[in-house]
PDB file of C-alpha atoms in Angstrom:
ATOM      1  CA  UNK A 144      35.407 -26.447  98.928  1.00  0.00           C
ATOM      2  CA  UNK A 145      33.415 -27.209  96.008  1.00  0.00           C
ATOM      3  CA  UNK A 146      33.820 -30.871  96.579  1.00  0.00           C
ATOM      4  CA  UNK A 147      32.934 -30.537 100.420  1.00  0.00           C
ATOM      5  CA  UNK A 148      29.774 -29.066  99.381  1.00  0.00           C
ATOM      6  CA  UNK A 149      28.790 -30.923  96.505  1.00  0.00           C
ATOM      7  CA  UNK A 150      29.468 -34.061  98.990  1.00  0.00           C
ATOM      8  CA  UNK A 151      27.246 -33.106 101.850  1.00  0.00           C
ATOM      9  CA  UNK A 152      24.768 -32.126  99.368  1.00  0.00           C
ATOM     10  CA  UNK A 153      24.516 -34.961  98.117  1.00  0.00           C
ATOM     11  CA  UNK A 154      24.571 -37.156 101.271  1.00  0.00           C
ATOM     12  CA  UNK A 155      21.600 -35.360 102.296  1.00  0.00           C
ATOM     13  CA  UNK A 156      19.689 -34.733  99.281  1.00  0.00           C
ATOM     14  CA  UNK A 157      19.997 -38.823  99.121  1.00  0.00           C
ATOM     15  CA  UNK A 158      18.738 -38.596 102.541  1.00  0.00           C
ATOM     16  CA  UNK A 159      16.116 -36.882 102.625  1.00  0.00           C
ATOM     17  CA  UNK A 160      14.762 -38.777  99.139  1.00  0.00           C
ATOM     18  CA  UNK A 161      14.511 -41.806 101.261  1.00  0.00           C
ATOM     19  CA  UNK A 162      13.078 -40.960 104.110  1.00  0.00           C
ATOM     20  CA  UNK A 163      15.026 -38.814 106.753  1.00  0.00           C
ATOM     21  CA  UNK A 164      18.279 -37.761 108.218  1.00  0.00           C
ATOM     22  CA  UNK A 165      20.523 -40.004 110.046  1.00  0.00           C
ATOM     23  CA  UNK A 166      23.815 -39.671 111.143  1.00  0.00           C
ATOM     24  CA  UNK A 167      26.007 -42.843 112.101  1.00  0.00           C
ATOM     25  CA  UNK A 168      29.677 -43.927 111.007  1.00  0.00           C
ATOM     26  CA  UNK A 169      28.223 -45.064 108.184  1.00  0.00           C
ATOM     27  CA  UNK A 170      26.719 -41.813 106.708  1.00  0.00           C
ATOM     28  CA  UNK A 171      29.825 -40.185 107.638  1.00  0.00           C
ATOM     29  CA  UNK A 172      32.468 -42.603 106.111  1.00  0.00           C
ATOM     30  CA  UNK A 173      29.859 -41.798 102.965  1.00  0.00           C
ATOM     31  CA  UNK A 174      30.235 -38.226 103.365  1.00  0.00           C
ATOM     32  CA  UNK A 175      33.597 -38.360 103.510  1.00  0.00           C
ATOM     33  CA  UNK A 176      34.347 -40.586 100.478  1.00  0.00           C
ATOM     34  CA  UNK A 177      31.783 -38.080  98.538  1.00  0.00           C
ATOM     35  CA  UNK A 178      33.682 -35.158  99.480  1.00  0.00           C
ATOM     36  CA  UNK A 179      37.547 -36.765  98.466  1.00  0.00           C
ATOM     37  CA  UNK A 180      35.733 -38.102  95.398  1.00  0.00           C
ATOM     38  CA  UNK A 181      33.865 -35.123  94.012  1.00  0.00           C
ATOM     39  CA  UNK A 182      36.951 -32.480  95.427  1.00  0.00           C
ATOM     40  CA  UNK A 183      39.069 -35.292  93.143  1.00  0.00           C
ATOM     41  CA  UNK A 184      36.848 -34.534  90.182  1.00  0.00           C
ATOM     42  CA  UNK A 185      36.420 -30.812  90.189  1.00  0.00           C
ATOM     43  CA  UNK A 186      40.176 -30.422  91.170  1.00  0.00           C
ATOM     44  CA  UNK A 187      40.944 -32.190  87.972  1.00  0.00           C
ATOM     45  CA  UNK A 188      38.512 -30.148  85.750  1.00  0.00           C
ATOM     46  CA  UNK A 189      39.540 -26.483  87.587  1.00  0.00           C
ATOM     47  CA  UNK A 190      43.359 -27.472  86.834  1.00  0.00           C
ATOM     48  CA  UNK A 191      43.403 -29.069  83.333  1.00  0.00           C
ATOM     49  CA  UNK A 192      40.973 -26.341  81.573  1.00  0.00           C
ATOM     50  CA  UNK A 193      41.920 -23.278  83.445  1.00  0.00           C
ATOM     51  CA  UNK A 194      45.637 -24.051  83.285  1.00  0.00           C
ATOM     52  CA  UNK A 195      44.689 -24.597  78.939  1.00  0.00           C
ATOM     53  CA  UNK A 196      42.869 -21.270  78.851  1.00  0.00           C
ATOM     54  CA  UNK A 197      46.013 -19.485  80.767  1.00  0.00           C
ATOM     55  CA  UNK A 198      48.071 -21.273  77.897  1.00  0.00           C
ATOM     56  CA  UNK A 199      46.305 -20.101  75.508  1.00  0.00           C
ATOM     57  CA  UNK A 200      45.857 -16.110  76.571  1.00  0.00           C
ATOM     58  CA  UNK A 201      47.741 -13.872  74.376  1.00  0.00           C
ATOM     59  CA  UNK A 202      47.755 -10.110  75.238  1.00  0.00           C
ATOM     60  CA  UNK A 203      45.661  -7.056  73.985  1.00  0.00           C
ATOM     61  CA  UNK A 204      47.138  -4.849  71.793  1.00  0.00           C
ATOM     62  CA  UNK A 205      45.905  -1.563  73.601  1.00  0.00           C
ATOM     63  CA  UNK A 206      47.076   0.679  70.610  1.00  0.00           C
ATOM     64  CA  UNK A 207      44.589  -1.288  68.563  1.00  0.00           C
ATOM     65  CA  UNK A 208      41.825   0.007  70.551  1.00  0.00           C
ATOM     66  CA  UNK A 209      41.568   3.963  69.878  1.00  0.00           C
ATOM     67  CA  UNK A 210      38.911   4.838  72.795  1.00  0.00           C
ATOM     68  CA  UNK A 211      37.993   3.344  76.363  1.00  0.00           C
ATOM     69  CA  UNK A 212      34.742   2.042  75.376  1.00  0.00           C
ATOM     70  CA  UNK A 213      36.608   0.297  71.932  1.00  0.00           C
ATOM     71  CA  UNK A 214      38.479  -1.114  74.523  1.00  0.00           C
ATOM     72  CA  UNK A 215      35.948  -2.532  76.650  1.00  0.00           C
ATOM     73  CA  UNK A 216      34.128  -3.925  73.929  1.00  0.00           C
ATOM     74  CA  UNK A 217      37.287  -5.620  72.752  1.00  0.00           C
ATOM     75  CA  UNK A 218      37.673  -7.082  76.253  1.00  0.00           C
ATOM     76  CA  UNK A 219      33.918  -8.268  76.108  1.00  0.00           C
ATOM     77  CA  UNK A 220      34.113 -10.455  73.604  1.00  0.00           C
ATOM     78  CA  UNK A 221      37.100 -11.570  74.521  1.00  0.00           C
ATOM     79  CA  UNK A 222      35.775 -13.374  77.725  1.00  0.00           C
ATOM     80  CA  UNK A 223      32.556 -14.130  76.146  1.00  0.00           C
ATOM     81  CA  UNK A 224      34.544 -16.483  74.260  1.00  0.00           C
ATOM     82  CA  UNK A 225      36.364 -17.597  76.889  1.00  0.00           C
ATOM     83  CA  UNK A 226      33.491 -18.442  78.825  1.00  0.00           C
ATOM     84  CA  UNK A 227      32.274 -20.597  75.684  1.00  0.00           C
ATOM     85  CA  UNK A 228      34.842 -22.756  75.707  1.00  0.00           C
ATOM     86  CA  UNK A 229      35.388 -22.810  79.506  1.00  0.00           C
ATOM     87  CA  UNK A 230      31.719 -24.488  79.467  1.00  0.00           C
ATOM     88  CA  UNK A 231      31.776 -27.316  77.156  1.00  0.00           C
ATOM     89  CA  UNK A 232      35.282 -28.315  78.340  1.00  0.00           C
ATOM     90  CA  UNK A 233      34.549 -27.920  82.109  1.00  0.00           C
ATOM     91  CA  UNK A 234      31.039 -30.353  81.753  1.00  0.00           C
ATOM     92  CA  UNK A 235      33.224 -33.156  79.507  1.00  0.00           C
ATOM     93  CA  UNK A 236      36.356 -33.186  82.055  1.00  0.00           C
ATOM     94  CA  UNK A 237      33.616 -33.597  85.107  1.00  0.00           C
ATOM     95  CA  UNK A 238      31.754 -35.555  83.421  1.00  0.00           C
ATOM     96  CA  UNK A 239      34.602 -38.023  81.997  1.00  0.00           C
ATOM     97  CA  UNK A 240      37.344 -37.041  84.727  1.00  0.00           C
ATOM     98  CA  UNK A 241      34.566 -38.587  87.375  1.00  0.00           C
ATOM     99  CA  UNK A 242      34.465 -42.241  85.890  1.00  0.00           C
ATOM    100  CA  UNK A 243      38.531 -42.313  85.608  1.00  0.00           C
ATOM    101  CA  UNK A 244      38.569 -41.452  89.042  1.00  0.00           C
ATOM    102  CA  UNK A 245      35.745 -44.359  89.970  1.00  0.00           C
ATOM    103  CA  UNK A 246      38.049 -46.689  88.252  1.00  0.00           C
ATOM    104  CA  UNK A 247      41.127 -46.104  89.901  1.00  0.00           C
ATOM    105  CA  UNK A 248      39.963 -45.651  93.137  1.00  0.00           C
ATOM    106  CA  UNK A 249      37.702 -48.697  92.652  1.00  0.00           C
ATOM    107  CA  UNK A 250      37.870 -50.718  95.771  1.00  0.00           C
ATOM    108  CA  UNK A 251      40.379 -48.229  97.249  1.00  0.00           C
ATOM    109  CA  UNK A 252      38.071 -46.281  99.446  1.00  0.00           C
ATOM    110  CA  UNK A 253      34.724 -48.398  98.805  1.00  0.00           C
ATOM    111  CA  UNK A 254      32.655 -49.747  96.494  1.00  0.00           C
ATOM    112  CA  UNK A 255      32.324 -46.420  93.323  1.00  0.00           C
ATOM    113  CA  UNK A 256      29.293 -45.648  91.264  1.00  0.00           C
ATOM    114  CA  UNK A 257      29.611 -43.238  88.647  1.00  0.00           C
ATOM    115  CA  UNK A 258      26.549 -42.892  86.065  1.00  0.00           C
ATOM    116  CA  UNK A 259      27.356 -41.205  82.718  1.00  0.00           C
ATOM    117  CA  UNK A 260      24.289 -39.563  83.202  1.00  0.00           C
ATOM    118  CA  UNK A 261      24.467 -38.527  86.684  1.00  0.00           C
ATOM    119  CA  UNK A 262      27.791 -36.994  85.337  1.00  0.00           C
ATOM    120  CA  UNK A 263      26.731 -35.127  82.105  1.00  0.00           C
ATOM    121  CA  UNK A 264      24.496 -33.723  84.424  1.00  0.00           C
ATOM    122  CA  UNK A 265      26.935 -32.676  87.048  1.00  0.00           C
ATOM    123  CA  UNK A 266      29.166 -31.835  84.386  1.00  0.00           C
ATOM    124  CA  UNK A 267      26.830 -29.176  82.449  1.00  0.00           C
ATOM    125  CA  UNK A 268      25.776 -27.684  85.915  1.00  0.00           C
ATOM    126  CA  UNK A 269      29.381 -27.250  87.127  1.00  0.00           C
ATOM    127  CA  UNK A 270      30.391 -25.898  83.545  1.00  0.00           C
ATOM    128  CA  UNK A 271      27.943 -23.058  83.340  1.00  0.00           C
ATOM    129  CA  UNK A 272      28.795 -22.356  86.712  1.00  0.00           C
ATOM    130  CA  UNK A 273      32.571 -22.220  86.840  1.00  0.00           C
ATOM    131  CA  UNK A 274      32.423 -20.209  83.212  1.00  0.00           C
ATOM    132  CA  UNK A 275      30.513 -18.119  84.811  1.00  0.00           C
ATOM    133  CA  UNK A 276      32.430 -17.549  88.254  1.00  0.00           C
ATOM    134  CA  UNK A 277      35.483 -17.667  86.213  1.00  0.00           C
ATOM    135  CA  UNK A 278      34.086 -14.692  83.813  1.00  0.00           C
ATOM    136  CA  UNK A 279      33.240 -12.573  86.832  1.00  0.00           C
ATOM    137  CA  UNK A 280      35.642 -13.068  89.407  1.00  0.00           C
ATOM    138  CA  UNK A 281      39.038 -13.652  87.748  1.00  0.00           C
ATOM    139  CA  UNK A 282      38.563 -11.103  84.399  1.00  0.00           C
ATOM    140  CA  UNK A 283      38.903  -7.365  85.197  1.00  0.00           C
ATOM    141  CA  UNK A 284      36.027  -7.271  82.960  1.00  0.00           C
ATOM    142  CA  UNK A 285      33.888  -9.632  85.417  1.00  0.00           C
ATOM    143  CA  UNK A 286      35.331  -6.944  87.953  1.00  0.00           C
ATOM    144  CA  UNK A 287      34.050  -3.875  85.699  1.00  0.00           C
ATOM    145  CA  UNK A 288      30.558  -5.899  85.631  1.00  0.00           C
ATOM    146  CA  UNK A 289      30.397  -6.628  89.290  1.00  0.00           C
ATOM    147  CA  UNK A 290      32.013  -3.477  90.954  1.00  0.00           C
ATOM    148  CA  UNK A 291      31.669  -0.738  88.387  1.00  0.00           C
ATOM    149  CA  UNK A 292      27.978  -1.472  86.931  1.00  0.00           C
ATOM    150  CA  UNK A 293      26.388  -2.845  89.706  1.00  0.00           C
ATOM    151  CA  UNK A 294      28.167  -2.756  93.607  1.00  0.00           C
ATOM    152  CA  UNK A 295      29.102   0.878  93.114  1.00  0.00           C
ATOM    153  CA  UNK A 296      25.986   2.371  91.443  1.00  0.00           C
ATOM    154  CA  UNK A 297      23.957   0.385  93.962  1.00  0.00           C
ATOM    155  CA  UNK A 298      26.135   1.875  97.008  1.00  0.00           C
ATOM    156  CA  UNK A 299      25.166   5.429  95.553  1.00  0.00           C
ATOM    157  CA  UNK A 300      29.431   6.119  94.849  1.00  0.00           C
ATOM    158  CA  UNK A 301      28.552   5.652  90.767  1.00  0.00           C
ATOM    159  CA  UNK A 302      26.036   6.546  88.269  1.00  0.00           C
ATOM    160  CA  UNK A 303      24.104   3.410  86.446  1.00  0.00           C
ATOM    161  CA  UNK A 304      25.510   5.312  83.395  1.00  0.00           C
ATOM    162  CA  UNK A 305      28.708   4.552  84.068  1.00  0.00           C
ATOM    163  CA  UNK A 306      30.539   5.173  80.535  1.00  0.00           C
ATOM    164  CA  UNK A 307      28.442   8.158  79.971  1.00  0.00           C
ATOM    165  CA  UNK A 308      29.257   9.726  83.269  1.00  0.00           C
ATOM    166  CA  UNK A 309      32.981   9.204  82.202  1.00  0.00           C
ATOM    167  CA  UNK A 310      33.189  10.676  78.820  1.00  0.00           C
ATOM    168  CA  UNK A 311      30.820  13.459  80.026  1.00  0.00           C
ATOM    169  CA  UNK A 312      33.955  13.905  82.798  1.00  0.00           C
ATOM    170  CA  UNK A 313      36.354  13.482  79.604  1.00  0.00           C
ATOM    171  CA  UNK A 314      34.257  16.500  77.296  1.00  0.00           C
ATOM    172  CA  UNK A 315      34.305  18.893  80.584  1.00  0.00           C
ATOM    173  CA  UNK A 316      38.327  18.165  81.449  1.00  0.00           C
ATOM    174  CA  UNK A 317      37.759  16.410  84.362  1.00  0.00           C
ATOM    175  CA  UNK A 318      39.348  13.449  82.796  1.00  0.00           C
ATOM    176  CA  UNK A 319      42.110  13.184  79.848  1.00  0.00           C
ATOM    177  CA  UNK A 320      42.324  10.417  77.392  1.00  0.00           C
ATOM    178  CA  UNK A 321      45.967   8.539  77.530  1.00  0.00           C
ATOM    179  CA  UNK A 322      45.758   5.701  74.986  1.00  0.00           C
ATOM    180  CA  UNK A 323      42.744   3.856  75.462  1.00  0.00           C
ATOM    181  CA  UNK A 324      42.430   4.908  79.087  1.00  0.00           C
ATOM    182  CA  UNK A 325      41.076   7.655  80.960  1.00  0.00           C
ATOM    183  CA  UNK A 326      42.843   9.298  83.976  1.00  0.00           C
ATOM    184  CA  UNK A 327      41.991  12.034  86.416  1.00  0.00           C
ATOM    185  CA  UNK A 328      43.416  15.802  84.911  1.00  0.00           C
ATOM    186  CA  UNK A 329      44.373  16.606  88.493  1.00  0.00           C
ATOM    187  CA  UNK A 330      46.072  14.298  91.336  1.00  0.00           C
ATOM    188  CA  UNK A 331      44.265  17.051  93.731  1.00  0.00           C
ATOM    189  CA  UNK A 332      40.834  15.777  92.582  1.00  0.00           C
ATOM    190  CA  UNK A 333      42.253  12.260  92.770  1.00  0.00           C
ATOM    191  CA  UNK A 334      43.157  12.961  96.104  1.00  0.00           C
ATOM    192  CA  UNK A 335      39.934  14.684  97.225  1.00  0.00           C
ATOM    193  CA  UNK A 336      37.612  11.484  95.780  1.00  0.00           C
ATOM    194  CA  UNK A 337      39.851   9.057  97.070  1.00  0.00           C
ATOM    195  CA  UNK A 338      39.641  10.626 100.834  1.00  0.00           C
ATOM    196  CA  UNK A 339      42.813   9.824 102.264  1.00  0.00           C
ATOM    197  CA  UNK A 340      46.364  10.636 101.354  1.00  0.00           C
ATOM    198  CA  UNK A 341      48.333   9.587  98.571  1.00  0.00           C
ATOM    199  CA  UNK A 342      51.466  10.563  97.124  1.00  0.00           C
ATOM    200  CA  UNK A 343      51.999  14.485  95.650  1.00  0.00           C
ATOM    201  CA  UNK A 344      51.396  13.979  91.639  1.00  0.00           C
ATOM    202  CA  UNK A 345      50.193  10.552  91.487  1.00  0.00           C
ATOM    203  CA  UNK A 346      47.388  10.180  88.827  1.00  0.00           C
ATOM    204  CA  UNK A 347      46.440   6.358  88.105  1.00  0.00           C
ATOM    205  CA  UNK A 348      43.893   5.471  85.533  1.00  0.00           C
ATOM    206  CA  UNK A 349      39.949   5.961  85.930  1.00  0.00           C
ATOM    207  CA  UNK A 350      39.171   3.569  83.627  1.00  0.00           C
ATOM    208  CA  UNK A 351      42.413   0.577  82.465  1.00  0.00           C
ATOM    209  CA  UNK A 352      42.982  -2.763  82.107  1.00  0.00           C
ATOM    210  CA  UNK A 353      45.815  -5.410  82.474  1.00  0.00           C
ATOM    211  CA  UNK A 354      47.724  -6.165  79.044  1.00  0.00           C
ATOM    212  CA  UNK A 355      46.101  -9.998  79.004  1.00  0.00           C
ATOM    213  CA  UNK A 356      42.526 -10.819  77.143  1.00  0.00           C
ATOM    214  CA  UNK A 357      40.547 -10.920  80.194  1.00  0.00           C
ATOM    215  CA  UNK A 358      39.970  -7.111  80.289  1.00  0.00           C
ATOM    216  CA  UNK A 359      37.380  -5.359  81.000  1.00  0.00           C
ATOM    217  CA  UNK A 360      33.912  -4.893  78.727  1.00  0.00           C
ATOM    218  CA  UNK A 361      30.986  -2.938  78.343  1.00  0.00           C
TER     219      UNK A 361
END
């Protein structure tokens, strides 16, 4: 998808620098040979440095964390450094990964350009962007930052003060403590706020995350 749009894009950002919009075979046979190419590129980056990141994940020790909020910040930083490295190393495989693929596709499907510094260029764009999507959509602590701090206080179904309103739950025995989570006292409650039926004794953590160092953070 990525490569689709950054191909179009660029077809008619070119375009419309030089004067207008036309479409003939030619502009499409363009199109098309900017979408394999740049899909080709990005495809290369996503796999290599996401699949080295997955390598690299070790889990969380949740006993080392002795309260939720501990927890989140552990979780935090965690993915903060993730998305450091995610940046640097996404702009330098676009960036480099883009002139290996102009040289063996050379002549394949048409004559290639591929300007270092058209591609540093691409490269730091797409890296800020993909650490970024890749912080917030695939971390439960993206997912904490995107559903818990902003969707649901915005739909009215949270507080903005989010932590607070949970440890103020936790001091009145709303909520109990297990580990470094928080769950609801009573699967009634539970049952009550989620509004439709669940099974008799079931209480599931308020406030958890997965074993791996993509948790969620403050």
């Amino acid at each position: 998808m990525m490569g689709l749009g950054c191909g179009l894009a660029f077809t008619v950002g070119a375009q419309l620098t030089y004067g207008g919009v036309v479409v003939d075979a030619a502009v499409i046979e363009a199109t098309a040979v900017n979408c394999l190419m740049y899909g080709l590129v990005f495809a290369l980056a996503g796999g290599l440095v996401l699949g080295l990141v997955a390598a690299l994940e070790t889990p969380i020790d949740l006993g080392s964390a002795a309260t939720p909020t501990d927890l989140l910040a552990v979780n935090r930083s965690i993915v903060v450094r993730q998305a450091l490295f995610l940046a640097p190393m996404l702009a330098l495989v676009i960036a480099f990964g883009g002139r290996l693929m102009t040289e063996l596709l050379q002549g394949v499907v048409g004559p290639l350009t591929w300007p270092m510094a058209d591609g540093l260029a691409l490269g730091a764009v797409g890296g800020v962007a993909g650490a970024l999507s890749y912080a917030l959509a695939f971390t439960a602590w993206g997912q904490w930052v995107l559903l818990t701090r902003i969707w649901l206080p915005l739909t009215g179904r949270l507080p903005w003060a989010t932590v607070a309103f949970l440890e103020d739950a936790y001091r009145r025995g709303v909520l109990r403590q297990v580990g470094a989570v928080y769950q609801f006292r009573h699967a009634r409650l539970q049952r009550h706020l989620r509004g439709g039926p669940t099974g008799r004794g079931v209480t599931r953590p308020v406030l958890s995350t997965s074993s791996r160092g993509d948790g969620p953070g403050r």
